[in-house]
Coordinates of C-alpha atoms and ligand atoms in Angstrom, one line a residue:
M197 CA -140.2 -71.7 60.9
Q198 CA -137.3 -72.4 62.7
R199 CA -137.0 -70.2 66.2
K200 CA -134.2 -67.7 66.1
P201 CA -131.3 -68.2 68.4
I202 CA -131.0 -66.1 71.3
L203 CA -128.7 -63.3 71.7
F204 CA -127.9 -62.1 75.3
V205 CA -126.8 -58.4 75.0
D206 CA -124.6 -56.8 77.9
V207 CA -124.9 -52.9 78.2
D208 CA -121.9 -51.7 80.0
G209 CA -119.1 -52.2 77.8
V210 CA -121.1 -53.1 74.8
I211 CA -123.5 -50.4 74.1
S212 CA -122.5 -47.7 77.1
L213 CA -118.8 -47.1 76.4
W214 CA -116.0 -45.9 78.5
G215 CA -112.2 -45.7 78.5
F216 CA -112.2 -43.8 75.2
D217 CA -109.7 -40.9 74.2
P218 CA -111.8 -38.1 75.4
D219 CA -110.4 -36.1 72.3
D220 CA -111.3 -39.1 69.9
R221 CA -114.7 -39.9 71.1
P222 CA -116.7 -42.5 69.2
P223 CA -119.9 -41.4 67.8
G224 CA -122.6 -41.2 70.4
A225 CA -124.5 -39.1 73.4
F226 CA -124.3 -38.9 76.8
A227 CA -127.4 -39.9 78.8
S228 CA -128.0 -39.7 82.5
V229 CA -129.5 -42.8 83.7
D230 CA -130.8 -43.3 87.0
G231 CA -128.3 -40.2 87.7
I232 CA -125.4 -41.6 86.2
I233 CA -123.9 -40.4 83.0
H234 CA -123.7 -43.0 80.5
F235 CA -122.0 -42.6 76.9
L236 CA -124.3 -44.5 74.4
S237 CA -122.8 -45.6 70.9
A238 CA -124.6 -44.3 68.3
A239 CA -124.0 -47.3 66.3
A240 CA -125.2 -49.9 69.0
G241 CA -128.9 -48.9 68.5
E242 CA -128.5 -49.9 64.4
H243 CA -126.5 -52.6 65.1
L244 CA -129.1 -54.1 67.6
L245 CA -131.9 -53.3 64.9
E246 CA -130.1 -55.3 62.5
L247 CA -129.3 -58.1 64.8
R248 CA -132.9 -58.6 65.8
E249 CA -133.4 -60.0 62.6
D250 CA -131.4 -63.0 63.3
F251 CA -131.8 -63.1 67.0
D252 CA -134.3 -63.0 69.8
L253 CA -132.6 -60.3 71.9
V254 CA -132.4 -60.4 75.7
W255 CA -130.8 -57.7 77.9
C256 CA -128.0 -59.7 79.9
T257 CA -126.7 -56.6 82.2
G258 CA -126.5 -55.2 85.7
W259 CA -129.1 -52.8 84.6
K260 CA -131.7 -55.6 84.5
D261 CA -135.2 -54.3 83.8
R262 CA -134.2 -50.8 84.2
A263 CA -132.5 -51.3 80.4
N264 CA -136.0 -51.3 79.4
D265 CA -136.5 -48.2 81.2
H266 CA -134.1 -46.0 79.3
L267 CA -132.5 -48.1 76.2
P268 CA -135.4 -49.0 73.8
H269 CA -136.3 -45.2 73.4
L270 CA -132.2 -43.8 73.4
L271 CA -131.3 -46.6 70.9
G272 CA -134.6 -46.5 68.8
L273 CA -135.4 -50.2 69.4
P274 CA -139.2 -50.7 68.7
E275 CA -140.1 -52.7 71.9
P276 CA -138.9 -53.3 75.0
L277 CA -136.8 -56.8 75.7
P278 CA -137.0 -59.9 77.9
W279 CA -134.1 -59.3 80.8
L280 CA -132.3 -61.5 83.1
D281 CA -132.4 -61.5 86.6
F282 CA -129.1 -62.6 88.5
G283 CA -130.2 -63.5 91.7
T284 CA -128.0 -62.7 94.9
P285 CA -124.2 -63.1 95.0
A286 CA -124.9 -66.3 97.6
E287 CA -126.9 -67.9 94.7
R288 CA -124.4 -67.7 91.8
T289 CA -121.8 -70.6 91.5
A290 CA -119.7 -69.0 88.5
H291 CA -119.4 -65.7 86.4
W292 CA -122.2 -63.7 88.0
K293 CA -124.2 -63.7 85.0
L294 CA -123.9 -67.5 84.0
D295 CA -126.4 -69.4 86.0
A296 CA -129.4 -66.6 84.5
V297 CA -127.6 -67.2 81.2
R298 CA -127.8 -71.1 81.4
T299 CA -131.6 -71.3 82.8
Y300 CA -132.9 -68.9 80.1
A301 CA -131.1 -70.6 77.2
Q302 CA -132.0 -74.1 78.0
D303 CA -131.0 -76.1 74.9
R304 CA -131.6 -73.7 72.4
P305 CA -128.8 -72.0 70.3
A306 CA -127.3 -69.0 72.1
A307 CA -124.9 -66.1 71.3
W308 CA -123.7 -63.6 73.9
I309 CA -121.8 -60.5 73.6
D310 CA -120.0 -59.0 76.7
D311 CA -117.0 -57.3 77.7
A312 CA -116.0 -59.5 80.6
F313 CA -116.1 -63.0 80.0
D314 CA -114.3 -65.3 82.2
E315 CA -113.0 -68.8 82.0
S316 CA -116.3 -70.3 83.3
C317 CA -118.4 -68.8 80.5
H318 CA -116.0 -70.2 78.0
A319 CA -116.0 -73.6 79.7
W320 CA -119.8 -73.3 79.4
A321 CA -119.8 -72.6 75.9
A322 CA -117.6 -75.2 75.1
E323 CA -119.5 -77.9 77.2
R324 CA -123.2 -76.9 76.1
G325 CA -123.6 -79.3 73.0
V326 CA -125.5 -77.0 71.2
P327 CA -124.2 -73.9 68.8
T328 CA -123.0 -71.4 71.5
L329 CA -120.9 -68.3 70.5
L330 CA -119.5 -65.7 72.7
V331 CA -118.4 -62.3 71.4
G332 CA -116.2 -60.1 73.3
T333 CA -116.1 -56.5 73.2
E334 CA -113.9 -53.4 74.2
P335 CA -115.2 -50.9 76.1
P336 CA -113.9 -47.9 74.6
T337 CA -115.5 -49.2 71.3
G338 CA -118.2 -51.7 72.3
L339 CA -120.5 -53.3 69.6
Q340 CA -118.9 -52.9 66.4
A341 CA -120.2 -53.6 62.6
R342 CA -117.3 -56.5 62.9
H343 CA -119.2 -58.1 65.7
V344 CA -122.8 -58.0 64.0
M345 CA -120.9 -59.6 60.8
E346 CA -119.6 -62.4 62.9
L347 CA -122.7 -63.0 64.9
R348 CA -125.1 -62.9 61.7
A349 CA -122.7 -65.2 59.8
W350 CA -122.8 -67.7 63.0
A351 CA -126.7 -67.2 62.7
G352 CA -126.6 -68.4 59.1
T353 CA -125.0 -71.4 59.9
L354 CA -127.7 -72.7 62.3
L355 CA -130.2 -72.4 59.3
T356 CA -128.2 -74.9 57.1
S357 CA -127.2 -77.5 59.7
Ligands
MG229 MG1 -120.4 -55.4 80.5

């Protein structure tokens, strides 16, 4: 049985949405997380449940371990997920998440969904030498069915290669 690829999952701008027209809100619900109001996409939980069939999900968010305090319950995920610790700003060499992503991924195929990639992320993905996919989202809409299709299709190519 082949090991699943990793999927690094950002939260803000992927699952927690903002910047949408308040009169034309996407499906979802407001939730207070550590005293801060977030709008959580209703579709996100279903999408993550689907994605976990093909991927080992890992939180890749400034929420760090606090993602597990709230999101499995709010999104309907059956268990907490591994999460990345990004260290201090002085320890980072590129995009603030990239060192932790690189260390966790090692040489495993990995995808990453986030609303804020920069050039260093794309350069890392291009140079890795193992299958790597970056999927960008827009904060007003976040994780959409088309992203799920793209990710699952990509994971499918790994099985045949
Ligand atoms: Mg984000």
